[in-house]
Short mmCIF file of C-alpha atoms in Angstrom, two decimals:
data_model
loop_
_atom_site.label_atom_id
_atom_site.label_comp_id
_atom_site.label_asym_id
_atom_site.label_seq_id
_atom_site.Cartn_x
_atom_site.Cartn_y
_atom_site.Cartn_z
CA UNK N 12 52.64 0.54 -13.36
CA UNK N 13 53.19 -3.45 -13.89
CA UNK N 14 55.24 -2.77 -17.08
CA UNK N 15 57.30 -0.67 -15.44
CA UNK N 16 57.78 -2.51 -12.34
CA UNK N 17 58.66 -5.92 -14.44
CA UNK N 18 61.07 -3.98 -16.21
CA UNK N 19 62.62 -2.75 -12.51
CA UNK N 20 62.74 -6.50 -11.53
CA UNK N 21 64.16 -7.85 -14.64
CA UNK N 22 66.91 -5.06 -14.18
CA UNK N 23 67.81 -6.88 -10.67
CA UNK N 24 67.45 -10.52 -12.56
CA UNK N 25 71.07 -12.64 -13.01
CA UNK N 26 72.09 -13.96 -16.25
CA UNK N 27 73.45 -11.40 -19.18
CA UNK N 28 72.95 -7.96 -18.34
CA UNK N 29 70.29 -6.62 -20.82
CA UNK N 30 71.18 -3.49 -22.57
CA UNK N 31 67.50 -2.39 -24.11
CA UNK N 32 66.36 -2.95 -20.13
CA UNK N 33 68.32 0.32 -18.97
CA UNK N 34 67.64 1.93 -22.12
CA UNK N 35 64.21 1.37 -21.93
CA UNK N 36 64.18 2.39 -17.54
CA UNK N 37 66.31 5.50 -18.56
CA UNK N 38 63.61 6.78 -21.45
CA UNK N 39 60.46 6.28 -18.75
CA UNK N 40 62.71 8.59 -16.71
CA UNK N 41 63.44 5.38 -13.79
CA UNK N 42 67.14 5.37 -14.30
CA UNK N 43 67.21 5.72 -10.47
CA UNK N 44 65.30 2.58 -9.53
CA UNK N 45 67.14 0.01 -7.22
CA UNK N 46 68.75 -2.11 -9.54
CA UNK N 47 69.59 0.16 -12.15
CA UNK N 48 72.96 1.47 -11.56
CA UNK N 49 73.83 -1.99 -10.86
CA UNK N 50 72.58 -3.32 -14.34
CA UNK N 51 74.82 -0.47 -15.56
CA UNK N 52 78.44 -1.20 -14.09
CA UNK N 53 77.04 -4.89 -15.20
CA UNK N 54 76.83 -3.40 -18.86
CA UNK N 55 80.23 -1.62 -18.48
CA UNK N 56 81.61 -5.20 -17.17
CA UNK N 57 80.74 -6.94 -19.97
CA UNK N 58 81.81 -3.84 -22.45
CA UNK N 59 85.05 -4.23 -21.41
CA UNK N 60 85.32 -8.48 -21.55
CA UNK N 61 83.86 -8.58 -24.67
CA UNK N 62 83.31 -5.62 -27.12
CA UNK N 63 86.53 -6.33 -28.30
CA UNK N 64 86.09 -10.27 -28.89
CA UNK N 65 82.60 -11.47 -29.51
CA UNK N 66 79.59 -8.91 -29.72
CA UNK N 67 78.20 -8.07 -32.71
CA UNK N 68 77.17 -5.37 -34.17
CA UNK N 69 73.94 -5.30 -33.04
CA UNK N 70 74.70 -6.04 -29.38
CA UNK N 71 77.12 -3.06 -29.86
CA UNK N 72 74.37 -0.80 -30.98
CA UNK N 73 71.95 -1.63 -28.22
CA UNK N 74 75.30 -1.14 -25.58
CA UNK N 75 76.04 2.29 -27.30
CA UNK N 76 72.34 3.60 -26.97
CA UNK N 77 72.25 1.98 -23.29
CA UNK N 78 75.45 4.25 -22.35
CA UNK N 79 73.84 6.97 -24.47
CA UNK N 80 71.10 7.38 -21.93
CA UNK N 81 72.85 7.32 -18.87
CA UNK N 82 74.67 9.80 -19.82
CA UNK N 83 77.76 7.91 -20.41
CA UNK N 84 80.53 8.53 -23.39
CA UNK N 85 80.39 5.04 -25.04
CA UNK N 86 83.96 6.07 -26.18
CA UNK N 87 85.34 5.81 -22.50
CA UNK N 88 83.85 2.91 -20.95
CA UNK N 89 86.12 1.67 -17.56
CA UNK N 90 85.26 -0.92 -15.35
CA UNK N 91 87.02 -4.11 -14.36
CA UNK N 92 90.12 -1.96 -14.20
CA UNK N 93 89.88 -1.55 -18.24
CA UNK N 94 88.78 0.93 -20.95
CA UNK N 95 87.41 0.09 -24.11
CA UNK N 96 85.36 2.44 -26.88
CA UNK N 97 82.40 0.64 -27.80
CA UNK N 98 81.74 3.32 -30.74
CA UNK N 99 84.88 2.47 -32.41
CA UNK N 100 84.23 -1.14 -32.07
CA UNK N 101 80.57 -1.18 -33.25
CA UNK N 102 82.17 1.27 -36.23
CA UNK N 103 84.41 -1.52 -37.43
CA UNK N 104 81.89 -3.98 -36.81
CA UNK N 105 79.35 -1.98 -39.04
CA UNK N 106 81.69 -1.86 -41.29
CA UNK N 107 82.59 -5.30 -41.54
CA UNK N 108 78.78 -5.64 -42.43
CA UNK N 109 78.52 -3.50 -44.80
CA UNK N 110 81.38 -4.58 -46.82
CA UNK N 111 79.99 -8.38 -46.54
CA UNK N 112 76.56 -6.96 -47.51
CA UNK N 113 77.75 -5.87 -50.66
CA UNK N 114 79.61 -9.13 -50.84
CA UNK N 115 76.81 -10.93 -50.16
CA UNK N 116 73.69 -9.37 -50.72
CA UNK N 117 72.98 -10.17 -46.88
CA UNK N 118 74.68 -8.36 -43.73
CA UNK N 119 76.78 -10.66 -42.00
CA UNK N 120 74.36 -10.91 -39.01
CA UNK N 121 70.73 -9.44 -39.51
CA UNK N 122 69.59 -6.37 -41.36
CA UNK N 123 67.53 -6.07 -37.76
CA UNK N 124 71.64 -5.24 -36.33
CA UNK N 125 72.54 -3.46 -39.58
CA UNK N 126 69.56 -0.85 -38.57
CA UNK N 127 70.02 -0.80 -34.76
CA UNK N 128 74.18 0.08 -35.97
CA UNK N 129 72.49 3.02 -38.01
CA UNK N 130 70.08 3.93 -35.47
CA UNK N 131 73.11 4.57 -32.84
CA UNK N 132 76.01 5.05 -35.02
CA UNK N 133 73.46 7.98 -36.26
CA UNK N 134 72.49 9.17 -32.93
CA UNK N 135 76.08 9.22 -31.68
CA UNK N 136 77.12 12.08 -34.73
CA UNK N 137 80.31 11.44 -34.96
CA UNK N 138 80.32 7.91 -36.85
CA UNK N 139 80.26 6.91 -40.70
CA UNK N 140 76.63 5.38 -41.36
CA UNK N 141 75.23 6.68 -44.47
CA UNK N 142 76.33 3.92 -47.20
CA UNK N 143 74.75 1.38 -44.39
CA UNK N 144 71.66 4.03 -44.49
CA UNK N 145 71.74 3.57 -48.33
CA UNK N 146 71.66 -0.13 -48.29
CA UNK N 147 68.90 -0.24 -45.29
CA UNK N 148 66.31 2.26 -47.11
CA UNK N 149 67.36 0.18 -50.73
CA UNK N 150 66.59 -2.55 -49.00
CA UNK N 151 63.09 -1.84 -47.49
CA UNK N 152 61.72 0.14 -50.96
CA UNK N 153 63.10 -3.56 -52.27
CA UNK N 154 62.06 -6.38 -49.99
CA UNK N 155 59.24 -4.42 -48.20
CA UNK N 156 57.02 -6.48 -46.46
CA UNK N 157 59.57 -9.48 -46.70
CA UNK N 158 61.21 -8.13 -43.68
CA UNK N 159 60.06 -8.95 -40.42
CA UNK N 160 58.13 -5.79 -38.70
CA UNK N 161 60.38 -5.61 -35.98
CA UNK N 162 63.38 -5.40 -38.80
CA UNK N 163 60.98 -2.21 -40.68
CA UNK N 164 60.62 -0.78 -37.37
CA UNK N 165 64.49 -0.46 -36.13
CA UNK N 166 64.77 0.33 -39.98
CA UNK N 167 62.78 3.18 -40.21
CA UNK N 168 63.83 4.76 -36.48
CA UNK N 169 67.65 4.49 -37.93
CA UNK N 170 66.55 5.85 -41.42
CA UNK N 171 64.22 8.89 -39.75
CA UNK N 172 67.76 9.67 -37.36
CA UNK N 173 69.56 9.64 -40.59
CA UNK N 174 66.98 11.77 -42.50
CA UNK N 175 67.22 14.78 -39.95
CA UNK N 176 71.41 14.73 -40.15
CA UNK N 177 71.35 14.56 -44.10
CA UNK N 178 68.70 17.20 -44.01
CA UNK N 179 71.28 19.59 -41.81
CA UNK N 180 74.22 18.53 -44.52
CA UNK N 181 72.52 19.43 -47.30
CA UNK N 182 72.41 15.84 -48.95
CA UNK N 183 69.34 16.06 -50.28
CA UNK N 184 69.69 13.29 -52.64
CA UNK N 185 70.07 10.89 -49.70
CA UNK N 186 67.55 12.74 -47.64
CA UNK N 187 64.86 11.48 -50.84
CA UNK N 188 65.48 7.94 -50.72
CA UNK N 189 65.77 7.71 -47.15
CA UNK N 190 61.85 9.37 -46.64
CA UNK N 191 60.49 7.53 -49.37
CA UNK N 192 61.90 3.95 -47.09
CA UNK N 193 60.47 5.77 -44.35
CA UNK N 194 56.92 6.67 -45.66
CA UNK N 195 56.97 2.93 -47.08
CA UNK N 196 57.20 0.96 -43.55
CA UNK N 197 55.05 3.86 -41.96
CA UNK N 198 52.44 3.49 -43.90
CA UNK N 199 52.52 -0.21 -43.81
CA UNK N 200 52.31 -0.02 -39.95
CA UNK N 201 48.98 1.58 -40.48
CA UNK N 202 47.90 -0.52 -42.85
CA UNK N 203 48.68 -3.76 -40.33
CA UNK N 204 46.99 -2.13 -37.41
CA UNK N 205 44.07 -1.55 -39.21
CA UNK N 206 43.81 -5.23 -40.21
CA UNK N 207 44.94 -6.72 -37.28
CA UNK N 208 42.57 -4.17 -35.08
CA UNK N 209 45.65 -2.62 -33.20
CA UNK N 210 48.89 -5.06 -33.29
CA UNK N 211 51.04 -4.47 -35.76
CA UNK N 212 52.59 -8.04 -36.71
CA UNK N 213 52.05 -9.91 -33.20
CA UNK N 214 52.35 -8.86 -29.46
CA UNK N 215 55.79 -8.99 -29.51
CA UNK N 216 56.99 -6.61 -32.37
CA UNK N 217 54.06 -4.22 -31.80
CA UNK N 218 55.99 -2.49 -29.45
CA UNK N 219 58.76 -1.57 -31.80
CA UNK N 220 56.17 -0.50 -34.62
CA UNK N 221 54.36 1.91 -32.07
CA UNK N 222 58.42 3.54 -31.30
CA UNK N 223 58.68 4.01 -35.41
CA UNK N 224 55.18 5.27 -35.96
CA UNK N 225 55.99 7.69 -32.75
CA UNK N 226 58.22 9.04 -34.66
CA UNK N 227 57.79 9.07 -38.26
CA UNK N 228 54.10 10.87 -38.24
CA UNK N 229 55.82 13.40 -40.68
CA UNK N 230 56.42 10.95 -43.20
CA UNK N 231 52.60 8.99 -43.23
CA UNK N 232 50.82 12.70 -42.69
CA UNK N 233 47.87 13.61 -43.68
CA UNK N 234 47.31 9.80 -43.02
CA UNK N 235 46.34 9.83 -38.87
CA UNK N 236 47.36 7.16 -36.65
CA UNK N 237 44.76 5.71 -34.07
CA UNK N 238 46.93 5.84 -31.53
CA UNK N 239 44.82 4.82 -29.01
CA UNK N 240 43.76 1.03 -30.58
CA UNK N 241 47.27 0.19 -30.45
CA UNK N 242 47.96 1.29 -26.84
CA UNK N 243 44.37 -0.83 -25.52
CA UNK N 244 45.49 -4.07 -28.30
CA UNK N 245 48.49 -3.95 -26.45
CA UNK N 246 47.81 -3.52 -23.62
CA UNK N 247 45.35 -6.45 -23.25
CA UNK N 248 48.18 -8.66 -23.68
CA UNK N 249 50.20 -10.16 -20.98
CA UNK N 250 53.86 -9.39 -21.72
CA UNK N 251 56.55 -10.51 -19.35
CA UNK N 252 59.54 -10.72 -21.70
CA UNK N 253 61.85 -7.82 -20.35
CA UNK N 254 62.96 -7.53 -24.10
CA UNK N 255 59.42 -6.78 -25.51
CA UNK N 256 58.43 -4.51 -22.31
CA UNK N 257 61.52 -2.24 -23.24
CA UNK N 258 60.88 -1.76 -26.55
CA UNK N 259 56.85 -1.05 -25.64
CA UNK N 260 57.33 1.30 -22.74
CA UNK N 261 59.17 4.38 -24.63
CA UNK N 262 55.86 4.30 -26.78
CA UNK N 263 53.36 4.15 -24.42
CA UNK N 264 55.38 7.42 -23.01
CA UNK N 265 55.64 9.29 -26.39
CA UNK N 266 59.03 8.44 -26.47
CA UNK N 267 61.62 6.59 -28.97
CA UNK N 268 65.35 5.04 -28.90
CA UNK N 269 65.92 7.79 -31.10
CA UNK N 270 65.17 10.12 -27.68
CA UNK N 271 67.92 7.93 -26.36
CA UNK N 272 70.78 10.95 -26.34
CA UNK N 273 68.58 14.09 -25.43
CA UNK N 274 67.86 12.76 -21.76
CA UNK N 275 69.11 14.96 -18.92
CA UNK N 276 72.15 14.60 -17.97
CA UNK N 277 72.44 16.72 -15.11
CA UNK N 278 73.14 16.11 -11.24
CA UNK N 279 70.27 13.96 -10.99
CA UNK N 280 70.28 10.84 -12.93
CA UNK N 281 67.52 11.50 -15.66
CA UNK N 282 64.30 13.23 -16.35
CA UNK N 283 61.62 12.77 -13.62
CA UNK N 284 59.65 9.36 -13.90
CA UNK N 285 56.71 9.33 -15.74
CA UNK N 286 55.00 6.93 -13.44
CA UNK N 287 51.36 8.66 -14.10
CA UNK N 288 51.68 8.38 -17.49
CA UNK N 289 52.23 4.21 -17.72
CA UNK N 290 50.05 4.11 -14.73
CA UNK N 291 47.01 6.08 -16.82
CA UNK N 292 47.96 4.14 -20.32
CA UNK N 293 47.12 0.52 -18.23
CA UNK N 294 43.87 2.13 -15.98
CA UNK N 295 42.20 3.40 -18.99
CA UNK N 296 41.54 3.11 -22.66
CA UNK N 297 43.56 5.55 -24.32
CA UNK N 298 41.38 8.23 -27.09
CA UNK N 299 43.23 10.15 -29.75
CA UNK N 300 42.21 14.03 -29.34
CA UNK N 301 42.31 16.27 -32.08
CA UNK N 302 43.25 19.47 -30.51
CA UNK N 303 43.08 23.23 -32.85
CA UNK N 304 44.44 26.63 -31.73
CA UNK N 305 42.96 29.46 -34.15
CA UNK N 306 43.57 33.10 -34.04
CA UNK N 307 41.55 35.68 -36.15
CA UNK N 308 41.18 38.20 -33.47
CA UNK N 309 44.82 40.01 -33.00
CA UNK N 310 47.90 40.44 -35.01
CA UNK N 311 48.59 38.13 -37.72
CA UNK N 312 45.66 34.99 -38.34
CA UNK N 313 47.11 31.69 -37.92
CA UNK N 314 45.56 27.94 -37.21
CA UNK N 315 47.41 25.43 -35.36
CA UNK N 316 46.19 21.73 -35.35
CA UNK N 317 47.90 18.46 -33.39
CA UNK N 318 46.56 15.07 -33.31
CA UNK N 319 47.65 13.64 -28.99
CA UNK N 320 46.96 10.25 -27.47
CA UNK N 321 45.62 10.80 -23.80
CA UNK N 322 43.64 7.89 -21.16
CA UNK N 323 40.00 8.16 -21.60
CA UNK N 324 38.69 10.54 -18.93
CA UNK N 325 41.88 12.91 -18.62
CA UNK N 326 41.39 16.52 -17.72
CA UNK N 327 41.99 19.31 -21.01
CA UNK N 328 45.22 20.20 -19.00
CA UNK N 329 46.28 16.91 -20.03
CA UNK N 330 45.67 17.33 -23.62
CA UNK N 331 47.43 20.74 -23.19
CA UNK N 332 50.56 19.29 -21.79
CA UNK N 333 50.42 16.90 -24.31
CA UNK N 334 50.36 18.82 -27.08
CA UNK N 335 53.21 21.28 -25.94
CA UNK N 336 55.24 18.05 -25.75
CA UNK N 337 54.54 17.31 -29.17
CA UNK N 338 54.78 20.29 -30.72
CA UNK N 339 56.59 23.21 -28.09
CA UNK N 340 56.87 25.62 -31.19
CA UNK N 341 53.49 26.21 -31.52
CA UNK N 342 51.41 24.84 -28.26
#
């Protein structure tokens, strides 16, 4: 796969260590390459020099879902001969922002950060996000299509992380507001690829869009999403930004930031690469398969549909697979 491999190189590259590159390696399931562990004591480096002085919130976030997925408490983070928790710092941080917000009217950096501080605050579970989830979702059903998309997008991958825990709490109140921001940006995403015949916004903040239509399809059903124009509109670009490859790859893969803290964390370093799956997304066009298991026949009726993205050609085992990925309850 060239996306993959860029990504791989760019890991190796000097300058800043980039957090959403091993984020984005460790979601395709490459945490292993050659430069990767190096990329993360690089990370941990700069953790300790700086969470404490200079990042912002945003950087924070990205550093906290980067340690998420390699398996690494962002609470204990040594290197350099130090320790520092980046949670607690990216908590006071957030909440620095949300107290200037309502100051304000603004965040003190970007409501982009404010929703990438939700997004792994959320996914952490054990910081204090939700009046920063209320402002985020008040501020999408306000603003709307003011924001940027790439802003929508982090917006509605923090808000659909923040949806599931309220939903478990029993805050049902919060759980309505934050699915009606949700349904708004998800629907607009389909709205813009269908206009823009498979890029939602431009090249660069498609690959954001595809992560939060991933994984809000509960929120723009019965609406379907044609999958497979975005993944051939986007891939017909040349991308060689390492920044806009990491946030593309988890899609093409089925996978999200939000997937960031459910990787394997066992002896091995993550899941096994997906290599075949980038490699088919880039060889063919991909088709969206509408797959239907009925029973009439024995024991109790029932009818089971799923909507997958597979490259053009693929075997039914494919589709198969696919769909028990998707949906393991009932495929």
């Amino acid at each position: 796969s060239q996306l993959l491999q860029r990504l791989e190189d760019s890991a190796g590259a000097e300058g800043p260590p980039n957090p959403s590159v091993l984020l984005a390696l460790n979601l395709a399931g490459a945490g292993a390459c050659s430069h990767c562990k190096e990329l993360l004591q690089r990370l941990k480096e700069t953790a300790v020099e700086r969470a404490a002085k200079d990042m912002t919130s945003g950087e924070l976030a990205l550093y906290v879902l980067a340690f998420l997925s390699s398996c690494q408490s962002p609470r204990h983070i040594q290197a350099l001969g130090g320790t520092v928790d980046v949670l607690s710092w990216l908590q006071r941080r957030t909440d620095e922002e949300v107290a200037y917000l309502e100051l304000e009217g603004a965040p003190q950096t970007t409501f982009y950060q404010l929703s990438l501080d939700v997004m792994a605050l959320c996914l952490e579970g054990t910081g204090i996000y939700e009046l920063a989830a209320i402002k985020l979702a008040k501020e999408l059903l306000g603003a709307g299509d003011q924001l940027s998309v790439d802003t929508r997008a982090a917006a509605a991958l923090a808000l659909t992380c923040a949806y599931g825990r309220a939903g478990t709490e029993g805050l049902m109140e919060l759980r309505e507001l934050l699915g009606e921001a949700v349904t708004g940006v998800a629907n607009g995403f389909l709205d813009l690829q269908q206009q823009q015949n498979g890029l939602i916004g431009n090249i660069y903040s498609t690959g954001l869009a595809l992560q939060a239509l991933t994984a809000t399809a509960v929120f723009y059903a019965p609406r379907e999403w044609d999958c497979g124009q975005a993944f051939s509109a986007v891939l017909e670009q040349h991308l060689d930004q390492p920044t806009a490859i990491a946030q593309l790859l988890p899609a093409l893969l089925g996978r999200t930031y939000l997937d960031a803290a459910g990787l394997y964390c066992g002896t091995g370093t993550a899941a096994p690469v997906a290599r075949g799956v980038t490699a088919a997304h880039e060889a063919a066009p991909l088709i969206t398969v509408y797959y239907s298991v009925t029973n009439e026949l024995r024991g109790a009726p029932f009818h089971y549909s799923t909507r997958v993205c597979v490259a053009a050609g693929a075997v039914l085992l494919a589709v198969l697979q696919a769909a028990q990925e998707q949906d393991p309850a009932h495929f």
